[in-house]
Amino acid sequence: IIEVRDIKKVYRVGENRIRALDGLSLEIYPGEFACIVGRSGSGKSTLLNLMAGLEGVTKGEIIIAGKHIEKMNEKELILFRQKNIGFVFQSFNLLSHFTALENVALPLTFRGIPKNVRKKKAMEMLEFVGLASHAKHKPMQMSGGQQQRVGIARALVANPKIVFADEPTGNLDSKTSMDVMNLITDISHQRHTTFVMVTHDQNMAAYADKVVSVLDGKNTDVQYSKTK
Amino acid sequence: IIEVRDIKKVYRVGENRIRALDGLSLEIYPGEFACIVGRSGSGKSTLLNLMAGLEGVTKGEIIIAGKHIEKMNEKELILFRQKNIGFVFQSFNLLSHFTALENVALPLTFRGIPKNVRKKKAMEMLEFVGLASHAKHKPMQMSGGQQQRVGIARALVANPKIVFADEPTGNLDSKTSMDVMNLITDISHQRHTTFVMVTHDQNMAAYADKVVSVLDGKNTDVQYSKTK
Ligand SMILES: Nc1ncnc2c1ncn2[C@@H]1O[C@H](COP(=O)(O)OP(=O)(O)OP(=O)(O)O)[C@@H](O)[C@H]1O
Ligand SMILES: Nc1ncnc2c1ncn2[C@@H]1O[C@H](COP(=O)(O)OP(=O)(O)OP(=O)(O)O)[C@@H](O)[C@H]1O
Ligand SMILES: [Mg+2]
Ligand SMILES: [Mg+2]
């Protein structure tokens, strides 16, 4: 279970204080597929980054499986993420000097998995997202949507307990987007993996069990899927 | 008028040859709003980059207002782009050390426009895309959708004759996306600006006068909007 309690995040730009999150609370249960929607600039990426411990809170608490993320030091956060979390970044964040295969295999490296097993698992994930033919391509040698799919493969390859996915289908065509959503739904239900996804696309949000709307850094509405 | 005649683009990755474009032809008329759709990896960004002279063709011709883009040298291409073209990049391509305002003002710098006029026009464009409050923010201090809107403002600020827009709404919420589409449609019809937009979103493609479908580097279907 993920509990976010009255979270605030304030950024400073020169003299200005930007309140990216201004008192947001929410709960996400194990195996749940939750979706966060909201306007551009409403605080969605900031929320995901705080939950993954990639940024520190200004105020408030984030508790995942009983542990306070906002109290961890950098070493504890890194270890926590390596063991538990996959992340699909809005800006892909692939390593530019690594091939697609090496990017996907990276999370397995941190788990001490042998090289030949890493390579095999990474290749399986690339096949699953339809990119086996691009295994040796570096990020600059791939289209926007292809890079996005490599990011998705990387987030899933180590079977994390929780996956944070920030706009995972923004650069994908409809068919590929639906394939990714079906994959996420399957993994969520079969492996009891928790997904927290940000999207602007209502068609993609419809796949989730729960949809949380964020407005100006506060959550304002939680809806449950009627089809489940 | 833009004429693309039997264009081919082959990339090399190690021993492999990737045929990003394999004999594509199309025509876009002055003041037209054309949309290019297709699967991820089908060659859309490659096509836009070739039309803007940002990459060289392997084979074929691109003729804009009677000039052969594929025959221009680098200096001629730079000058041609500065005078005629705005570009919205799929990956935003903002300058990371510049503020939003400085990024938007940049095309005006190349036109020898005085600094105070540059700043005023750039600010007007930022207001138009709803980002006046972020004028002093650098790209890392903005959300994905905010960066995208800065890219749009930059592409339009110098009133170019032609705008190439690669997935201009991928990171935008529905409301902001419709605002951008209405802006593009207005500019296209009132100022006779030619727009060539890539999108995966059928709702966005519906705004265009003409929709060109690309499949594996070849165009395969051209449809005209029935509402015009
Ligand atoms: N610099 C490059 N080197 C090698 N291959 C490339 C390069 N750029 C693109 N490609 C390949 O060419 C093909 C077309 O790429 P392109 O970026 O034009 O696709 P796209 O239609 O824009 O896709 P998307 O919708 O995912 O953005 C893809 O298979 C891609 O991997
Ligand atoms: N590093 C930062 N420094 C300063 N301001 C920031 C920073 N990161 C984000 N912001 C601001 O905080 C607010 C929330 O940003 P955030 O990236 O969370 O929005 P978002 O909901 O993900 O938007 P989008 O849908 O456009 O991706 C925005 O106004 C943004 O400009
Ligand atoms: Mg975001
Ligand atoms: Mg593209």
mmCIF file with all atom_site columns, N, CA and C in Angstrom, chain A residues 13 18 38-41 90 136-137 141 143-146 149 170-176 200, chain B residues 13 18 38-41 90 136-137 141 143-146 149 170-176 200:
data_model
loop_
_atom_site.group_PDB
_atom_site.id
_atom_site.type_symbol
_atom_site.label_atom_id
_atom_site.label_alt_id
_atom_site.label_comp_id
_atom_site.label_asym_id
_atom_site.label_entity_id
_atom_site.label_seq_id
_atom_site.pdbx_PDB_ins_code
_atom_site.Cartn_x
_atom_site.Cartn_y
_atom_site.Cartn_z
_atom_site.occupancy
_atom_site.B_iso_or_equiv
_atom_site.pdbx_formal_charge
_atom_site.auth_seq_id
_atom_site.auth_comp_id
_atom_site.auth_asym_id
_atom_site.auth_atom_id
_atom_site.pdbx_PDB_model_num
ATOM 1   N N  . VAL A 1 13  ? 12.101 29.651 -7.997  1.00 0.00 ? 13  VAL A N  1
ATOM 2   C CA . VAL A 1 13  ? 12.735 30.124 -9.235  1.00 0.00 ? 13  VAL A CA 1
ATOM 3   C C  . VAL A 1 13  ? 12.978 31.608 -9.025  1.00 0.00 ? 13  VAL A C  1
ATOM 4   N N  . ILE A 1 18  ? 7.038  28.307 -6.437  1.00 0.00 ? 18  ILE A N  1
ATOM 5   C CA . ILE A 1 18  ? 6.029  27.579 -7.196  1.00 0.00 ? 18  ILE A CA 1
ATOM 6   C C  . ILE A 1 18  ? 5.499  26.441 -6.326  1.00 0.00 ? 18  ILE A C  1
ATOM 7   N N  . GLY A 1 38  ? -4.849 15.139 -15.028 1.00 0.00 ? 38  GLY A N  1
ATOM 8   C CA . GLY A 1 38  ? -4.894 16.542 -14.658 1.00 0.00 ? 38  GLY A CA 1
ATOM 9   C C  . GLY A 1 38  ? -4.263 17.399 -15.722 1.00 0.00 ? 38  GLY A C  1
ATOM 10  N N  . ARG A 1 39  ? -4.465 18.707 -15.606 1.00 0.00 ? 39  ARG A N  1
ATOM 11  C CA . ARG A 1 39  ? -3.973 19.647 -16.613 1.00 0.00 ? 39  ARG A CA 1
ATOM 12  C C  . ARG A 1 39  ? -2.443 19.686 -16.638 1.00 0.00 ? 39  ARG A C  1
ATOM 13  N N  . SER A 1 40  ? -1.946 20.174 -17.728 1.00 0.00 ? 40  SER A N  1
ATOM 14  C CA . SER A 1 40  ? -0.512 20.393 -17.815 1.00 0.00 ? 40  SER A CA 1
ATOM 15  C C  . SER A 1 40  ? -0.098 21.337 -16.682 1.00 0.00 ? 40  SER A C  1
ATOM 16  N N  . GLY A 1 41  ? 0.958  20.975 -15.962 1.00 0.00 ? 41  GLY A N  1
ATOM 17  C CA . GLY A 1 41  ? 1.432  21.825 -14.875 1.00 0.00 ? 41  GLY A CA 1
ATOM 18  C C  . GLY A 1 41  ? 0.712  21.642 -13.548 1.00 0.00 ? 41  GLY A C  1
ATOM 19  N N  . GLN A 1 90  ? 8.622  10.558 -18.322 1.00 0.00 ? 90  GLN A N  1
ATOM 20  C CA . GLN A 1 90  ? 7.976  11.334 -19.382 1.00 0.00 ? 90  GLN A CA 1
ATOM 21  C C  . GLN A 1 90  ? 8.960  11.685 -20.485 1.00 0.00 ? 90  GLN A C  1
ATOM 22  N N  . LYS A 1 136 ? 20.265 -3.175 -31.027 1.00 0.00 ? 136 LYS A N  1
ATOM 23  C CA . LYS A 1 136 ? 21.586 -2.552 -31.070 1.00 0.00 ? 136 LYS A CA 1
ATOM 24  C C  . LYS A 1 136 ? 21.548 -1.055 -31.346 1.00 0.00 ? 136 LYS A C  1
ATOM 25  N N  . HIS A 1 137 ? 20.318 -0.526 -31.484 1.00 0.00 ? 137 HIS A N  1
ATOM 26  C CA . HIS A 1 137 ? 20.203 0.910  -31.747 1.00 0.00 ? 137 HIS A CA 1
ATOM 27  C C  . HIS A 1 137 ? 20.439 1.699  -30.461 1.00 0.00 ? 137 HIS A C  1
ATOM 28  N N  . GLN A 1 141 ? 19.130 6.711  -32.497 1.00 0.00 ? 141 GLN A N  1
ATOM 29  C CA . GLN A 1 141 ? 18.854 5.964  -33.722 1.00 0.00 ? 141 GLN A CA 1
ATOM 30  C C  . GLN A 1 141 ? 17.486 5.311  -33.659 1.00 0.00 ? 141 GLN A C  1
ATOM 31  N N  . SER A 1 143 ? 13.043 6.199  -33.152 1.00 0.00 ? 143 SER A N  1
ATOM 32  C CA . SER A 1 143 ? 11.991 7.206  -33.162 1.00 0.00 ? 143 SER A CA 1
ATOM 33  C C  . SER A 1 143 ? 11.554 7.502  -31.730 1.00 0.00 ? 143 SER A C  1
ATOM 34  N N  . GLY A 1 144 ? 10.730 8.576  -31.567 1.00 0.00 ? 144 GLY A N  1
ATOM 35  C CA . GLY A 1 144 ? 10.240 8.948  -30.246 1.00 0.00 ? 144 GLY A CA 1
ATOM 36  C C  . GLY A 1 144 ? 9.463  7.822  -29.584 1.00 0.00 ? 144 GLY A C  1
ATOM 37  N N  . GLY A 1 145 ? 8.548  7.233  -30.328 1.00 0.00 ? 145 GLY A N  1
ATOM 38  C CA . GLY A 1 145 ? 7.749  6.141  -29.780 1.00 0.00 ? 145 GLY A CA 1
ATOM 39  C C  . GLY A 1 145 ? 8.592  4.909  -29.465 1.00 0.00 ? 145 GLY A C  1
ATOM 40  N N  . GLN A 1 146 ? 9.627  4.659  -30.256 1.00 0.00 ? 146 GLN A N  1
ATOM 41  C CA . GLN A 1 146 ? 10.492 3.504  -29.997 1.00 0.00 ? 146 GLN A CA 1
ATOM 42  C C  . GLN A 1 146 ? 11.255 3.717  -28.699 1.00 0.00 ? 146 GLN A C  1
ATOM 43  N N  . ARG A 1 149 ? 9.022  3.015  -25.803 1.00 0.00 ? 149 ARG A N  1
ATOM 44  C CA . ARG A 1 149 ? 8.808  1.606  -25.560 1.00 0.00 ? 149 ARG A CA 1
ATOM 45  C C  . ARG A 1 149 ? 10.018 0.948  -24.893 1.00 0.00 ? 149 ARG A C  1
ATOM 46  N N  . GLY A 1 170 ? 2.318  8.776  -24.564 1.00 0.00 ? 170 GLY A N  1
ATOM 47  C CA . GLY A 1 170 ? 2.222  10.073 -25.232 1.00 0.00 ? 170 GLY A CA 1
ATOM 48  C C  . GLY A 1 170 ? 2.744  10.077 -26.664 1.00 0.00 ? 170 GLY A C  1
ATOM 49  N N  . ASN A 1 171 ? 3.748  9.264  -26.957 1.00 0.00 ? 171 ASN A N  1
ATOM 50  C CA . ASN A 1 171 ? 4.344  9.228  -28.289 1.00 0.00 ? 171 ASN A CA 1
ATOM 51  C C  . ASN A 1 171 ? 3.992  7.978  -29.061 1.00 0.00 ? 171 ASN A C  1
ATOM 52  N N  . LEU A 1 172 ? 3.016  7.230  -28.587 1.00 0.00 ? 172 LEU A N  1
ATOM 53  C CA . LEU A 1 172 ? 2.678  5.970  -29.240 1.00 0.00 ? 172 LEU A CA 1
ATOM 54  C C  . LEU A 1 172 ? 1.397  6.064  -30.042 1.00 0.00 ? 172 LEU A C  1
ATOM 55  N N  . ASP A 1 173 ? 1.344  5.328  -31.141 1.00 0.00 ? 173 ASP A N  1
ATOM 56  C CA . ASP A 1 173 ? 0.120  5.266  -31.913 1.00 0.00 ? 173 ASP A CA 1
ATOM 57  C C  . ASP A 1 173 ? -0.926 4.444  -31.143 1.00 0.00 ? 173 ASP A C  1
ATOM 58  N N  . SER A 1 174 ? -2.196 4.538  -31.628 1.00 0.00 ? 174 SER A N  1
ATOM 59  C CA . SER A 1 174 ? -3.317 3.936  -30.889 1.00 0.00 ? 174 SER A CA 1
ATOM 60  C C  . SER A 1 174 ? -3.144 2.445  -30.638 1.00 0.00 ? 174 SER A C  1
ATOM 61  N N  . LYS A 1 175 ? -2.709 1.748  -31.662 1.00 0.00 ? 175 LYS A N  1
ATOM 62  C CA . LYS A 1 175 ? -2.596 0.294  -31.558 1.00 0.00 ? 175 LYS A CA 1
ATOM 63  C C  . LYS A 1 175 ? -1.550 -0.082 -30.512 1.00 0.00 ? 175 LYS A C  1
ATOM 64  N N  . THR A 1 176 ? -0.385 0.548  -30.612 1.00 0.00 ? 176 THR A N  1
ATOM 65  C CA . THR A 1 176 ? 0.697  0.266  -29.670 1.00 0.00 ? 176 THR A CA 1
ATOM 66  C C  . THR A 1 176 ? 0.300  0.686  -28.259 1.00 0.00 ? 176 THR A C  1
ATOM 67  N N  . HIS A 1 200 ? -2.729 11.881 -20.165 1.00 0.00 ? 200 HIS A N  1
ATOM 68  C CA . HIS A 1 200 ? -3.688 12.893 -20.567 1.00 0.00 ? 200 HIS A CA 1
ATOM 69  C C  . HIS A 1 200 ? -4.806 12.253 -21.372 1.00 0.00 ? 200 HIS A C  1
ATOM 70  N N  . VAL B 1 13  ? 23.021 1.246  -39.104 1.00 0.00 ? 13  VAL B N  1
ATOM 71  C CA . VAL B 1 13  ? 23.349 0.952  -37.714 1.00 0.00 ? 13  VAL B CA 1
ATOM 72  C C  . VAL B 1 13  ? 24.187 -0.307 -37.729 1.00 0.00 ? 13  VAL B C  1
ATOM 73  N N  . ILE B 1 18  ? 18.605 0.707  -42.283 1.00 0.00 ? 18  ILE B N  1
ATOM 74  C CA . ILE B 1 18  ? 17.213 0.950  -41.932 1.00 0.00 ? 18  ILE B CA 1
ATOM 75  C C  . ILE B 1 18  ? 16.605 1.848  -42.995 1.00 0.00 ? 18  ILE B C  1
ATOM 76  N N  . GLY B 1 38  ? 0.602  7.922  -38.762 1.00 0.00 ? 38  GLY B N  1
ATOM 77  C CA . GLY B 1 38  ? 1.193  6.622  -39.037 1.00 0.00 ? 38  GLY B CA 1
ATOM 78  C C  . GLY B 1 38  ? 1.720  5.993  -37.774 1.00 0.00 ? 38  GLY B C  1
ATOM 79  N N  . ARG B 1 39  ? 2.069  4.725  -37.855 1.00 0.00 ? 39  ARG B N  1
ATOM 80  C CA . ARG B 1 39  ? 2.534  3.981  -36.689 1.00 0.00 ? 39  ARG B CA 1
ATOM 81  C C  . ARG B 1 39  ? 3.872  4.506  -36.179 1.00 0.00 ? 39  ARG B C  1
ATOM 82  N N  . SER B 1 40  ? 4.153  4.163  -34.952 1.00 0.00 ? 40  SER B N  1
ATOM 83  C CA . SER B 1 40  ? 5.461  4.500  -34.417 1.00 0.00 ? 40  SER B CA 1
ATOM 84  C C  . SER B 1 40  ? 6.526  3.851  -35.293 1.00 0.00 ? 40  SER B C  1
ATOM 85  N N  . GLY B 1 41  ? 7.528  4.621  -35.671 1.00 0.00 ? 41  GLY B N  1
ATOM 86  C CA . GLY B 1 41  ? 8.610  4.085  -36.489 1.00 0.00 ? 41  GLY B CA 1
ATOM 87  C C  . GLY B 1 41  ? 8.327  4.058  -37.981 1.00 0.00 ? 41  GLY B C  1
ATOM 88  N N  . GLN B 1 90  ? 9.585  16.985 -31.638 1.00 0.00 ? 90  GLN B N  1
ATOM 89  C CA . GLN B 1 90  ? 8.967  15.952 -30.805 1.00 0.00 ? 90  GLN B CA 1
ATOM 90  C C  . GLN B 1 90  ? 9.618  15.919 -29.420 1.00 0.00 ? 90  GLN B C  1
ATOM 91  N N  . LYS B 1 136 ? 10.584 33.216 -16.802 1.00 0.00 ? 136 LYS B N  1
ATOM 92  C CA . LYS B 1 136 ? 11.953 33.129 -16.296 1.00 0.00 ? 136 LYS B CA 1
ATOM 93  C C  . LYS B 1 136 ? 12.386 31.714 -15.962 1.00 0.00 ? 136 LYS B C  1
ATOM 94  N N  . HIS B 1 137 ? 11.492 30.757 -16.176 1.00 0.00 ? 137 HIS B N  1
ATOM 95  C CA . HIS B 1 137 ? 11.831 29.358 -15.883 1.00 0.00 ? 137 HIS B CA 1
ATOM 96  C C  . HIS B 1 137 ? 12.729 28.799 -16.965 1.00 0.00 ? 137 HIS B C  1
ATOM 97  N N  . GLN B 1 141 ? 12.830 23.559 -15.143 1.00 0.00 ? 141 GLN B N  1
ATOM 98  C CA . GLN B 1 141 ? 11.910 24.072 -14.125 1.00 0.00 ? 141 GLN B CA 1
ATOM 99  C C  . GLN B 1 141 ? 10.496 24.159 -14.656 1.00 0.00 ? 141 GLN B C  1
ATOM 100 N N  . SER B 1 143 ? 7.121  21.738 -16.504 1.00 0.00 ? 143 SER B N  1
ATOM 101 C CA . SER B 1 143 ? 6.581  20.413 -16.760 1.00 0.00 ? 143 SER B CA 1
ATOM 102 C C  . SER B 1 143 ? 6.774  20.053 -18.232 1.00 0.00 ? 143 SER B C  1
ATOM 103 N N  . GLY B 1 144 ? 6.490  18.758 -18.578 1.00 0.00 ? 144 GLY B N  1
ATOM 104 C CA . GLY B 1 144 ? 6.613  18.312 -19.963 1.00 0.00 ? 144 GLY B CA 1
ATOM 105 C C  . GLY B 1 144 ? 5.728  19.119 -20.905 1.00 0.00 ? 144 GLY B C  1
ATOM 106 N N  . GLY B 1 145 ? 4.497  19.266 -20.533 1.00 0.00 ? 145 GLY B N  1
ATOM 107 C CA . GLY B 1 145 ? 3.563  20.019 -21.370 1.00 0.00 ? 145 GLY B CA 1
ATOM 108 C C  . GLY B 1 145 ? 3.923  21.491 -21.475 1.00 0.00 ? 145 GLY B C  1
ATOM 109 N N  . GLN B 1 146 ? 4.481  22.067 -20.415 1.00 0.00 ? 146 GLN B N  1
ATOM 110 C CA . GLN B 1 146 ? 4.892  23.478 -20.453 1.00 0.00 ? 146 GLN B CA 1
ATOM 111 C C  . GLN B 1 146 ? 6.050  23.644 -21.430 1.00 0.00 ? 146 GLN B C  1
ATOM 112 N N  . ARG B 1 149 ? 4.750  23.620 -24.931 1.00 0.00 ? 149 ARG B N  1
ATOM 113 C CA . ARG B 1 149 ? 4.116  24.873 -25.323 1.00 0.00 ? 149 ARG B CA 1
ATOM 114 C C  . ARG B 1 149 ? 5.138  25.975 -25.600 1.00 0.00 ? 149 ARG B C  1
ATOM 115 N N  . GLY B 1 170 ? 1.448  15.891 -27.855 1.00 0.00 ? 170 GLY B N  1
ATOM 116 C CA . GLY B 1 170 ? 1.643  14.618 -27.170 1.00 0.00 ? 170 GLY B CA 1
ATOM 117 C C  . GLY B 1 170 ? 1.650  14.726 -25.648 1.00 0.00 ? 170 GLY B C  1
ATOM 118 N N  . ASN B 1 171 ? 2.128  15.826 -25.113 1.00 0.00 ? 171 ASN B N  1
ATOM 119 C CA . ASN B 1 171 ? 2.212  15.996 -23.672 1.00 0.00 ? 171 ASN B CA 1
ATOM 120 C C  . ASN B 1 171 ? 1.185  16.971 -23.122 1.00 0.00 ? 171 ASN B C  1
ATOM 121 N N  . LEU B 1 172 ? 0.213  17.326 -23.916 1.00 0.00 ? 172 LEU B N  1
ATOM 122 C CA . LEU B 1 172 ? -0.767 18.318 -23.505 1.00 0.00 ? 172 LEU B CA 1
ATOM 123 C C  . LEU B 1 172 ? -2.108 17.704 -23.139 1.00 0.00 ? 172 LEU B C  1
ATOM 124 N N  . ASP B 1 173 ? -2.771 18.313 -22.168 1.00 0.00 ? 173 ASP B N  1
ATOM 125 C CA . ASP B 1 173 ? -4.126 17.857 -21.826 1.00 0.00 ? 173 ASP B CA 1
ATOM 126 C C  . ASP B 1 173 ? -5.093 18.265 -22.927 1.00 0.00 ? 173 ASP B C  1
ATOM 127 N N  . SER B 1 174 ? -6.303 17.665 -22.887 1.00 0.00 ? 174 SER B N  1
ATOM 128 C CA . SER B 1 174 ? -7.267 17.869 -23.970 1.00 0.00 ? 174 SER B CA 1
ATOM 129 C C  . SER B 1 174 ? -7.592 19.331 -24.242 1.00 0.00 ? 174 SER B C  1
ATOM 130 N N  . LYS B 1 175 ? -7.819 20.074 -23.182 1.00 0.00 ? 175 LYS B N  1
ATOM 131 C CA . LYS B 1 175 ? -8.227 21.471 -23.338 1.00 0.00 ? 175 LYS B CA 1
ATOM 132 C C  . LYS B 1 175 ? -7.119 22.278 -24.013 1.00 0.00 ? 175 LYS B C  1
ATOM 133 N N  . THR B 1 176 ? -5.879 22.099 -23.513 1.00 0.00 ? 176 THR B N  1
ATOM 134 C CA . THR B 1 176 ? -4.749 22.839 -24.080 1.00 0.00 ? 176 THR B CA 1
ATOM 135 C C  . THR B 1 176 ? -4.497 22.396 -25.518 1.00 0.00 ? 176 THR B C  1
ATOM 136 N N  . HIS B 1 200 ? -0.374 11.407 -33.432 1.00 0.00 ? 200 HIS B N  1
ATOM 137 C CA . HIS B 1 200 ? -0.978 10.088 -33.312 1.00 0.00 ? 200 HIS B CA 1
ATOM 138 C C  . HIS B 1 200 ? -2.449 10.217 -32.949 1.00 0.00 ? 200 HIS B C  1
#
